[in-house]
Structure formats: structure tokens, C-alpha cells
Coordinates of C-alpha atoms in Angstrom, one line a residue:
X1 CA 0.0 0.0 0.0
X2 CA 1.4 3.6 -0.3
X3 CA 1.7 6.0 2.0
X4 CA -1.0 8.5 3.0
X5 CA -1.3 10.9 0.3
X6 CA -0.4 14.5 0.7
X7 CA -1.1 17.2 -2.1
X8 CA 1.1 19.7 -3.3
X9 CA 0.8 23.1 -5.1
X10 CA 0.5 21.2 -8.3
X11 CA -1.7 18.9 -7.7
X12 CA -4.5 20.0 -5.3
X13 CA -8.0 18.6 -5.5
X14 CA -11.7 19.6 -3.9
X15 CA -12.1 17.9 -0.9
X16 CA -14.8 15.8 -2.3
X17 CA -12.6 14.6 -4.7
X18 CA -12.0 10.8 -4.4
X19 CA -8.6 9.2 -6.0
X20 CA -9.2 5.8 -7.3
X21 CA -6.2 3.2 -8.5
X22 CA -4.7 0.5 -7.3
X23 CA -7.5 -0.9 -5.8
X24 CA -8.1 1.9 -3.0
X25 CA -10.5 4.7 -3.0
X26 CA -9.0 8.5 -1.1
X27 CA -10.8 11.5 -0.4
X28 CA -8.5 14.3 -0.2
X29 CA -9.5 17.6 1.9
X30 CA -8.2 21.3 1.0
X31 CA -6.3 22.1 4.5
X32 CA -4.1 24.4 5.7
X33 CA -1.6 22.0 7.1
X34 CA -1.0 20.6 4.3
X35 CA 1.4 22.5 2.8
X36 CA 4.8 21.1 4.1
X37 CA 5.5 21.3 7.7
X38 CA 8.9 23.0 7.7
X39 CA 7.7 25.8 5.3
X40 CA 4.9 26.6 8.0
X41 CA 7.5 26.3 10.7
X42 CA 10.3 28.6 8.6
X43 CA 7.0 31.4 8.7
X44 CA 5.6 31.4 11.7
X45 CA 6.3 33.9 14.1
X46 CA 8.3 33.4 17.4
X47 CA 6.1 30.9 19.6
X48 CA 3.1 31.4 22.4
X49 CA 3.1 28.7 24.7
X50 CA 0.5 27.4 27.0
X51 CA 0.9 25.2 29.9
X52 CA -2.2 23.8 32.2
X53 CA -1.6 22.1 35.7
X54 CA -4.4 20.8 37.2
X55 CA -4.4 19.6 41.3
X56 CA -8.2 18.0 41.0
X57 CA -8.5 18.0 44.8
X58 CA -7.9 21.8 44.9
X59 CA -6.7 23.3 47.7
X60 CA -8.2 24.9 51.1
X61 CA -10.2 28.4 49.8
X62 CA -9.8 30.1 52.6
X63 CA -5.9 30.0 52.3
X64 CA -6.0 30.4 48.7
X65 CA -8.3 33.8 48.0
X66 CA -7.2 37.8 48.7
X67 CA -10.1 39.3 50.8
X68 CA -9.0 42.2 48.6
X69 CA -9.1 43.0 45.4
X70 CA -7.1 45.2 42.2
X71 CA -3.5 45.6 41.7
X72 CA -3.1 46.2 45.4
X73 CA -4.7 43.5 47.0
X74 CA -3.1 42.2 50.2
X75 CA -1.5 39.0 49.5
X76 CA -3.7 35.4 51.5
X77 CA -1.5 32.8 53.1
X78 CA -0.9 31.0 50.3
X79 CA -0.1 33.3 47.8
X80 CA 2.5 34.5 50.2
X81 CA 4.4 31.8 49.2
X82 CA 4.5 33.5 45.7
X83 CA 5.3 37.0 47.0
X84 CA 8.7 37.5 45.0
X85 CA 6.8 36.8 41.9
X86 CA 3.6 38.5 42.3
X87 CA 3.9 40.6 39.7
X88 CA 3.9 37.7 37.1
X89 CA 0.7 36.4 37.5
X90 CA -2.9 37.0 38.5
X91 CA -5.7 35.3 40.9
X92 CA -9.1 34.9 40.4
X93 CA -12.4 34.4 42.4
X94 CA -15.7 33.8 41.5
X95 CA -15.0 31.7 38.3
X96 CA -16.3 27.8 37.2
X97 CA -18.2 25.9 34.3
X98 CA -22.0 26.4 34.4
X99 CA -23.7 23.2 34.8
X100 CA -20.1 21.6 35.3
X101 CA -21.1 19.3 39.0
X102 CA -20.2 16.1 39.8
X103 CA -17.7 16.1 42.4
X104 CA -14.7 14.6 41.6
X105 CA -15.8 13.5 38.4
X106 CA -15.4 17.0 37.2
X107 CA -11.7 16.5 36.7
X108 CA -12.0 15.8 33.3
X109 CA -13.7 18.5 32.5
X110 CA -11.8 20.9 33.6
X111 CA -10.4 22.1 30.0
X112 CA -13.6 21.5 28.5
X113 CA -16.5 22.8 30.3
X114 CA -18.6 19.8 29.1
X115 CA -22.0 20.0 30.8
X116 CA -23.4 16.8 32.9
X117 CA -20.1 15.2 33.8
X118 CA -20.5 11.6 33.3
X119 CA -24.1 11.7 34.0
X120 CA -26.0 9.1 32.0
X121 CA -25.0 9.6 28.1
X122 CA -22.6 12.4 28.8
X123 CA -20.5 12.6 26.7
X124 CA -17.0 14.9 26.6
X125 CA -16.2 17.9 24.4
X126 CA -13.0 19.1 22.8
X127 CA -10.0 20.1 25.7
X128 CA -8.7 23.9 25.9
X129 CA -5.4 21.9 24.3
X130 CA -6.4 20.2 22.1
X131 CA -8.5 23.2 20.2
X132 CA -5.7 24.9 20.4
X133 CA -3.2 22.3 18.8
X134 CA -5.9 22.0 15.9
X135 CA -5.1 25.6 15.6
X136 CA -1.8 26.1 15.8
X137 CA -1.2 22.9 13.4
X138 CA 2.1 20.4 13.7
X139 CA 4.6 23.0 13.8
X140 CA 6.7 21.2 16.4
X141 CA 7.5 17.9 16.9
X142 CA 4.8 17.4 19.5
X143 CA 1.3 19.2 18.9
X144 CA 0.7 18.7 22.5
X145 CA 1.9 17.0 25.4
X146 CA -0.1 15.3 27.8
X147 CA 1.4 14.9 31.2
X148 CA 0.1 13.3 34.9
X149 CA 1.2 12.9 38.1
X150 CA 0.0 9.7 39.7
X151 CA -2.1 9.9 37.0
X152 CA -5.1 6.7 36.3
X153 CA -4.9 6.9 33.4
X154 CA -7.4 4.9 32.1
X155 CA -10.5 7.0 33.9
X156 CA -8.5 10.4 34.0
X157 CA -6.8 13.0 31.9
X158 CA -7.3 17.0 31.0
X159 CA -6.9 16.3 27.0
X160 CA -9.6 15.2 25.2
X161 CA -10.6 14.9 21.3
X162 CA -13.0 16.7 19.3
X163 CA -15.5 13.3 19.8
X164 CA -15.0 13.6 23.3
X165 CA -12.1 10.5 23.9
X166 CA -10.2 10.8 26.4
X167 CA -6.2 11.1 25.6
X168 CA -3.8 9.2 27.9
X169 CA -1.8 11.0 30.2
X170 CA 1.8 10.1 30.2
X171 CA 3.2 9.9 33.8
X172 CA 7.0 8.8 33.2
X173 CA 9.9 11.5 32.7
X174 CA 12.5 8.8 31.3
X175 CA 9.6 8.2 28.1
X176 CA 9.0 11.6 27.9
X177 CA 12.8 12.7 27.8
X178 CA 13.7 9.8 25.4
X179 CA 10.5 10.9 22.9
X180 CA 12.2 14.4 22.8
X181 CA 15.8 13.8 22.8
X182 CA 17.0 10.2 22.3
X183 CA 17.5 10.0 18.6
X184 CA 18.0 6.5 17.8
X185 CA 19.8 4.3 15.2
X186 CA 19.9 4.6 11.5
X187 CA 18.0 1.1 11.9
X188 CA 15.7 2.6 14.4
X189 CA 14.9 5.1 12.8
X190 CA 13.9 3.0 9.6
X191 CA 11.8 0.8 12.0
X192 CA 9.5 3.8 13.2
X193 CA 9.1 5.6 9.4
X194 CA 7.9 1.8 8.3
X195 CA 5.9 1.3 11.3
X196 CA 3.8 4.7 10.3
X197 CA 3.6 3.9 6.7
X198 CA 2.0 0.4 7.8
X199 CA -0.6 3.0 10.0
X200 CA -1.3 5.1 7.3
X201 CA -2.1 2.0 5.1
X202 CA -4.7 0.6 7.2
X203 CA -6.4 3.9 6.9
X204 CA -6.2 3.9 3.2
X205 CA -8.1 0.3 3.6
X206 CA -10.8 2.3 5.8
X207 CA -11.9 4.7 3.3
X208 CA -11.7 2.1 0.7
X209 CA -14.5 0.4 2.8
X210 CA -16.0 3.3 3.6
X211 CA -16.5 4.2 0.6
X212 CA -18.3 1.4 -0.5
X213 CA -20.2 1.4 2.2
X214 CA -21.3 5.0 2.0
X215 CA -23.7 4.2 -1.2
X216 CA -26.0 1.9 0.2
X217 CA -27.1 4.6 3.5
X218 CA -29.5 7.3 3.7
X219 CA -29.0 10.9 4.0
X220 CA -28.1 11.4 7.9
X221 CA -25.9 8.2 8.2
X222 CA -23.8 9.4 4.9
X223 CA -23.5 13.0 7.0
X224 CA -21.9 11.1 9.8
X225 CA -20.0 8.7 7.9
X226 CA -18.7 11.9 6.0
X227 CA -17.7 13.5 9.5
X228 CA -16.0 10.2 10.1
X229 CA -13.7 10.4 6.8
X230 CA -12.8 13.8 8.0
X231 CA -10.8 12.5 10.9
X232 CA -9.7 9.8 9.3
X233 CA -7.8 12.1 7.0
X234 CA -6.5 14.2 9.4
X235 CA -4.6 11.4 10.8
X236 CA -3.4 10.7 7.5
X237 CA -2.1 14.1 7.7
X238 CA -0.5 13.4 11.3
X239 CA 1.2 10.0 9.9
X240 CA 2.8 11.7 7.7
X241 CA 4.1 14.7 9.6
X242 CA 5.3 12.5 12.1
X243 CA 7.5 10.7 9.2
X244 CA 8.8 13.9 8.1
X245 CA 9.3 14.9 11.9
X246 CA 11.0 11.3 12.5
X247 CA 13.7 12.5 9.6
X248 CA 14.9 15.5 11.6
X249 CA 17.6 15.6 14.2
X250 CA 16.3 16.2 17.1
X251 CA 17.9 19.0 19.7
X252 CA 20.6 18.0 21.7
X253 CA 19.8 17.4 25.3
X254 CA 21.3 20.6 27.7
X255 CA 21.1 17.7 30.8
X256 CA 21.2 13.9 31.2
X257 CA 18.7 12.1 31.0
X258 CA 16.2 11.8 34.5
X259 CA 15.5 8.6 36.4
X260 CA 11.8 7.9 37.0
X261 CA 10.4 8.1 40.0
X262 CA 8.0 5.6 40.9
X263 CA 7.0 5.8 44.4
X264 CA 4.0 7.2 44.2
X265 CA 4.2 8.4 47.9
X266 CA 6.8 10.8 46.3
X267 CA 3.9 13.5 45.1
X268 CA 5.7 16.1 45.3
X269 CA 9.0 15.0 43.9
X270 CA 7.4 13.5 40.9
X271 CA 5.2 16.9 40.5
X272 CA 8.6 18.7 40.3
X273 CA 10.1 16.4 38.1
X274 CA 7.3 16.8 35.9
X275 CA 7.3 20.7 35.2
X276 CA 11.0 20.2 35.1
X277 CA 10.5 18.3 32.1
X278 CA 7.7 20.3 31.0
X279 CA 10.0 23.8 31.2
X280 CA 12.7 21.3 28.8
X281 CA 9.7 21.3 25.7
X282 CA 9.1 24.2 25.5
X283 CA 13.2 25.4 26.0
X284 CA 14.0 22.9 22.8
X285 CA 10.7 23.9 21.2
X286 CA 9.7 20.6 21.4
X287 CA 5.8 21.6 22.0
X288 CA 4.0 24.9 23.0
X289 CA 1.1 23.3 24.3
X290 CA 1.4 21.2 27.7
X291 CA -1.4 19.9 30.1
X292 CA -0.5 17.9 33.6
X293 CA -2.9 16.6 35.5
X294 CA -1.9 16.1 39.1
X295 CA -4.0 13.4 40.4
X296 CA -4.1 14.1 44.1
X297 CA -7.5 11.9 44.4
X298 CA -5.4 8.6 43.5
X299 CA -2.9 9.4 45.6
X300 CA -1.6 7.3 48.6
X301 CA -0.1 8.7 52.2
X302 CA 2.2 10.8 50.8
X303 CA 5.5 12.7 51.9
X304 CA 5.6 16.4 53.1
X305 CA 8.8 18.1 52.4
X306 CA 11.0 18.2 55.4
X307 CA 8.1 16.6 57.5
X308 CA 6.6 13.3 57.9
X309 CA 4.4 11.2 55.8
X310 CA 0.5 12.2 55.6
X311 CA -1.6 10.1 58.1
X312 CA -3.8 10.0 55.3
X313 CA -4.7 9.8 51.7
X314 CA -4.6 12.8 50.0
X315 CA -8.5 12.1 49.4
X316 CA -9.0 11.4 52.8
X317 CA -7.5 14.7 54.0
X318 CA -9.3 16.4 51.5
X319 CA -12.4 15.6 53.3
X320 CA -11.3 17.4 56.3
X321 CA -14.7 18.2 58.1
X322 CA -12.7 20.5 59.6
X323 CA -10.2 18.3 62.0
X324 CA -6.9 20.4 62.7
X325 CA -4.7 17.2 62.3
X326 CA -6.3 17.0 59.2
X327 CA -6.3 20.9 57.8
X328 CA -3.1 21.4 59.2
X329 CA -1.6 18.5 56.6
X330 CA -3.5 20.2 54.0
X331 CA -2.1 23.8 54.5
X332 CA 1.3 21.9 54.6
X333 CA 0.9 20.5 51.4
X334 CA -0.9 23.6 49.6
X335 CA 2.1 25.4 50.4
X336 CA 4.7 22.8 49.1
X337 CA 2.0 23.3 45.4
X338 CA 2.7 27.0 45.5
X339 CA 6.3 26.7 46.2
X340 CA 6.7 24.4 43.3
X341 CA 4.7 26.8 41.4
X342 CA 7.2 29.5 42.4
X343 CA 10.3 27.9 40.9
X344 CA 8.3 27.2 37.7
X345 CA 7.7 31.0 37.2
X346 CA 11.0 31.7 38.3
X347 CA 13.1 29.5 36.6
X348 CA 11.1 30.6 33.5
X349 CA 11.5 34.1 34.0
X350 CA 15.3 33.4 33.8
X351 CA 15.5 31.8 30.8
X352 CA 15.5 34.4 27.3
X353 CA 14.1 33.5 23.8
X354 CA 14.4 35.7 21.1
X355 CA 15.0 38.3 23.4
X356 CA 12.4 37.7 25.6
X357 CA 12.1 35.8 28.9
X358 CA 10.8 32.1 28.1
X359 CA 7.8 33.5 30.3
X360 CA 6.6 36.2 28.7
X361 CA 6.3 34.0 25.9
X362 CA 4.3 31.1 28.0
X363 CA 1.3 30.9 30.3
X364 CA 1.0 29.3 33.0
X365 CA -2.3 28.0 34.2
X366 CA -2.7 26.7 37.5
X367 CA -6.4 25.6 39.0
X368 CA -8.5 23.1 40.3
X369 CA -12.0 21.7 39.2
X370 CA -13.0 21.7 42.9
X371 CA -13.4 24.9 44.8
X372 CA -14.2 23.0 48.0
X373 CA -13.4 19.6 47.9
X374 CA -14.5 19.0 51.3
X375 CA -18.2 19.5 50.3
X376 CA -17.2 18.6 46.8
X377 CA -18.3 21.8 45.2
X378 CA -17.3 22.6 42.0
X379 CA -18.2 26.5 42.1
X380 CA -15.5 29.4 43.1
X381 CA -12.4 27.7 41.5
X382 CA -9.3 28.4 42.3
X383 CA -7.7 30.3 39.5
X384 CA -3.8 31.7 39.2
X385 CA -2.9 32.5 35.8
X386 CA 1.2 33.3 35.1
X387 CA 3.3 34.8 32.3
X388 CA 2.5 35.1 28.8
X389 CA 3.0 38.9 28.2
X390 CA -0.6 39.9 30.2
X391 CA -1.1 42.6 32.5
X392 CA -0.6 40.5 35.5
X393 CA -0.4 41.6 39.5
X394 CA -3.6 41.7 40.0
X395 CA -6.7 40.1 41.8
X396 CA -9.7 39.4 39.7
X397 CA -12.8 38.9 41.8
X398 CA -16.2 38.2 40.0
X399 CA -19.4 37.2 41.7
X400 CA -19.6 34.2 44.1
X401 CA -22.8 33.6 43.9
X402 CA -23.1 34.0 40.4
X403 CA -19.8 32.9 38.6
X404 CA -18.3 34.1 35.5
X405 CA -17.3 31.1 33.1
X406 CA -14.1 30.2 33.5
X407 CA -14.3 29.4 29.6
X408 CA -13.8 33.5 29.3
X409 CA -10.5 33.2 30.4
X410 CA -10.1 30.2 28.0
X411 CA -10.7 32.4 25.0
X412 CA -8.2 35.1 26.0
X413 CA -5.9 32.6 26.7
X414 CA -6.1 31.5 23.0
X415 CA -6.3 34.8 21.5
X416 CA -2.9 35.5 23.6
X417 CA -1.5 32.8 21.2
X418 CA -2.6 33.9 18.3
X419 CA -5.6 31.9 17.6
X420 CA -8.4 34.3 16.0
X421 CA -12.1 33.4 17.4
X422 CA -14.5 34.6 20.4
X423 CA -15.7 31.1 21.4
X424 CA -14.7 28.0 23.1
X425 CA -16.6 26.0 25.5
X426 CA -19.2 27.8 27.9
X427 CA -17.9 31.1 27.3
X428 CA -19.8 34.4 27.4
X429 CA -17.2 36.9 26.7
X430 CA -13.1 37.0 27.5
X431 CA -11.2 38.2 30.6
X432 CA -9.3 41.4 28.4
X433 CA -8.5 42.8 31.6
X434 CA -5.2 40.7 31.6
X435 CA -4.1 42.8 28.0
X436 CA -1.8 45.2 28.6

């Protein structure tokens, strides 16, 4: 079988167009992306990043919020712990997803604002991420990166498609640093540009079937099949970028290589391992887009910095009911999430692109899809935003009886790299405070 087929300026056809030989039938769409990868990469102008860390148990509000609000709000407990770099981002109140409730189950839809989370028939939407990769197009090696900590991956992730499947998270740093930087033999190499073609193949067999198929159904079933074809070829497309991508050195490693760590006791250390590897793609360009979930709920009794292990499950503590042994464990490990949040904008800040400091070229979204996870309420999230070039230092405070959408902030977030539209999930306007 050949290779998926991509068009060139000399050969372009509608993308109803079907081309028939050698046994297989290939409907060709008129996109954007296909004109080759490097070209697009050569043009486009220097990078926006995003990257999205989600702690689904949240953390305790009343730590977390200013009472005040502006540019000269008075700084809460935990945002203390941020004081050096309070200019670089901004907090808000009074934000969620209407009709997002559920509990815990909310988690993953925290980039998507789906409605009804896994209620009966629910089904998920497209992720923040994911949109935005569509977007941006391939112009990296990775589109997106999809990262956990103590992640279950099966039931959990913030990255999902545009038919509402759920993306695996990966949760080890040695895979992760070997996709970006181990470059592999000659033979190797070979090996992973034959195992695509084979891919693409078996999708060439699909719409040959499909095809066929398509002429004996009615009017709505051929609409959906049609859908169907559509994202069939846009993996196509993928397959072969990837070969192209597989052809290209990739950048040369700036530190050795990390060992995993697999103690999942270790929370924290694996959390800092993990934006340490996230900071690494977006340094060699590997990616601008990068989600982590940290997945507190699955975690065991875990280790405090400089302090004993938990007496609890992260869950468990979560669901305080107020107990001081219990709150005071929380606090302890809230703080150690900001402090790691620290570093990130810091280390970020001193690191220049272009010209630029690596964070004004990248946002940092940090949040939780539970305001309260005591009472597991999913209203009055807590909301930092970092970096990116906006008009940070500030407190955003909105009603907390009647939230704003946090899908406002979503669409300024995309606008901020570039992407041109008004809408994304449950939005009902942008947060254009944060433009300078």
C-alpha cells in the first residue's frame, strides 16, 4: 500500500474529490496544514506557549483567596508563598463551568466545560489543548503533550478529542525525555518511518471500505460517515508529519537524561520532576502546548517536604470536616504546590528567547475543578494565571454567587496565542482585563 497521500501546489483537488487506483479509494481535503511542515515552521512567528496544571483535589479556599481586590490586594496565606513573583501572574475568584457538578468527576472536564459530567449519556467535548493544537497545526514535533502525576490513566486525563475521547496521560519522565531527545539508530529510525507507513495504510483500507459502504445509507448516516472520513484524513495528515518529523535531528539534550520516579508516595517529587520536564519542551521547542494533571484523588499517604508522611490519603485529607490534624496537613501540602509553582515562574522568568524571557512568551495555568473539595463543590475555583506577556499583578474577583465562566478566560488565553475566534466551550465573553 502507499503512503497516506499528501497534495502539493501542483496537484491540489476539492475535498470531495475521491482518487481511485490501485484498488483503494481517497478522499483528499483542502487544509491548511497541508502545505509542508517546515515551510509553516520557517513562517511562523516566534512561539506562544500554554501550559495547564491541574491539582483535581484543589486546595483549602480560605488560604488560597485575597479578601481584597485590584493591583493592590493584600496577598492570602498561600499566595505568600508566591510573593517575590507577584507581579507575574494574577488570581481569580468567583470563576467555574455552568452546569459543570459532579464532584470529583469534574476533573476531566476541567479544559472542557462539558455539561453533565458523566451523568448518563454524557459525553466529553473538545480540551482547551487540544482546540488549540488543531489551531496552531504540527509546527513542532509534538502538537501537544499530555502529562500526569500519579495519574489513572485509564478513567482520567485534562486532554480530550473533538469526539469527546479521552487522551492518555503520560506519567513517566524517562519516556518523555527519550520521545524528545533520544535519537535513535539509522535502523531505528527506519523501523519507526515503516511502522507509520504500515498506520497510514490501514487507513487507506478504511476509506476504501467506507467508501463502499457510503452508497447503500440514507442521508443522515452518509452525513456522519462523511464526519467520520474527515478524521480519518487528518490522521493521515498526522502519519505523515510525524514521518517527516521522524527524519529530523532532534535538539541535543542541555542535561542527562532523568530517572523515573515511581513511588507514588513521592507527590511532590514526581510533581517537580514533571514541570522540570515540562519547562525542557518548551526550551528545545519541542511543544507549545502542555497539560499535567496532578491526580491528588489517586494518591496514597504521601511525603511532606521536610516533614513526615501524611496520616492520610490525599483524598482522605481532603475531606477534612474540619479536623486540625487533618487541615493542618492540607495547608502543609498547599504550600509545598505553590512553592513548586514558584520555581516554575521563576526558573522561566530566567530563561531568554528571542529576546524575551521564556515567560513572557508562556502561560502558566494553574487551578482546580473543585473549589471545596471537602463539600465537593465545583463553584469558586481556584484560579492563578502566570506569564504570557498579560497585565498580571492583580486580583480578579467576580461574583460568588453567580460565577463568571471560566471558559472566558479560556478564549483570552487563546487569542494570547494567536488563535483568532471569540468562542470555546461555555464562554460568554473574554477576561481582556489581563491585556496590557
Amino acid at each position: 500500500m502507499n503512503a497516506p497521500h499528501i497534495a502539493t501546489a501542483s496537484y491540489l483537488m476539492p475535498r470531495r474529490t475521491f482518487l481511485r487506483g490501485l484498488g483503494i479509494t481517497l478522499g483528499l481535503p483542502m487544509l491548511e496544514c497541508m502545505t509542508p511542515v517546515f515551510a509553516r515552521a520557517a513562517q511562523a512567528p516566534m512561539p506562544k506557549r500554554m501550559l495547564v496544571i491541574a491539582n483535581n483535589l484543589g486546595v483549602l479556599p480560605k488560604n488560597f483567596f485575597p479578601t481584597t481586590t485590584g493591583r493592590n490586594y493584600a496577598l492570602s496565606p498561600y499566595l505568600e508563598v508566591l510573593a517575590e513573583v507577584r507581579n507575574e501572574f494574577s488570581v481569580f475568584s468567583g470563576l467555574s463551568h455552568p452546569g459543570v457538578n459532579g464532584g470529583h468527576s469534574t476533573d476531566n472536564c476541567f479544559l472542557t466545560s462539558a455539561r453533565g459530567a458523566f451523568k448518563a449519556g454524557f459525553r466529553n467535548s473538545i480540551s482547551l489543548d487540544q482546540y488549540a493544537a488543531e489551531k496552531l497545526g504540527q509546527v513542532t514535533r509534538f502538537p501537544s503533550l499530555n502529562l500526569g502525576v500519579n495519574i489513572e490513566k485509564a478513567n482520567r486525563s485534562l486532554s480530550w478529542t473533538r469526539d469527546g475521547v479521552l487522551l492518555p496521560a503520560e506519567d513517566s519522565a524517562t519516556a518523555l525525555f527519550n520521545r524528545m531527545f533520544v535519537q535513535g539508530s539509522a535502523d531505528e529510525v527506519k523501523k519507526q518511518l515503516l511502522r507509520l507507513k504500515q498506520r497510514g495504510s490501514i487507513l487507506d483500507t478504511l476509506n476504501t471500505e467506507a467508501g463502499r459502504f457510503s452508497r447503500t445509507l440514507g442521508s443522515t448516516d452518509k452525513a456522519r460517515l462523511d464526519q467520520y472520513l474527515t478524521s480519518v484524513r487528518e490522521v493521515e495528515l498526522r502519519l505523515q508529519v510525524a514521518s517527516e518529523w521522524e527524519q529530523r535531528p532532534k535538539p541535543v539534550a542541555t542535561q542527562p537524561a532523568p530517572s523515573d520516579i515511581n513511588d507514588s508516595k513521592l507527590f511532590f517529587e514526581k510533581f517537580d520532576l514533571m514541570l522540570s520536564i515540562a519547562q525542557l519542551a518548551f526550551e528545545s521547542d519541542s511543544t507549545r502546548i502542555v497539560t499535567l494533571m496532578v491526580d491528588a484523588f489517586k494518591t496514597p499517604v504521601f511525603s511532606l517536604p521536610g516533614q513526615k508522611a501524611t496520616t492520610e490519603t490525599y483524598h482522605n485529607l481532603s475531606h477534612h470536616g474540619q479536623n486540625e490534624e487533618k487541615v493542618k496537613q492540607l495547608e502543609a501540602a498547599d504550600r509545598q504546590h505553590m512553592a513548586l509553582l514558584r520555581k516554575l515562574i521563576g526558573n522561566l522568568a530566567a530563561k531568554s528567547e528571542g529576546g524575551q524571557r521564556l515567560l513572557d512568551r508562556t502561560m502558566v495555568l494553574y487551578g482546580s475543578n473543585l473549589g471545596d473539595a471537602n463539600i465537593h463543590d465545583n463553584t469558586n475555583l481556584p484560579i492563578l494565571l502566570a506569564g504570557g506577556g498579560l497585565h498580571h499583578g492583580q486580583h480578579l474577583a467576580f461574583k460568588r454567587d453567580n460565577n463568571k465562566p471560566l471558559s472566558n478566560l479560556f478564549v483570552t488565553m487563546l487569542q494570547n496565542m494567536g488563535i483568532e475566534t471569540d468562542t470555546f466551550g461555555s464562554n460568554a465573553g473574554t477576561l481582556n482585563e489581563l491585556k496590557a
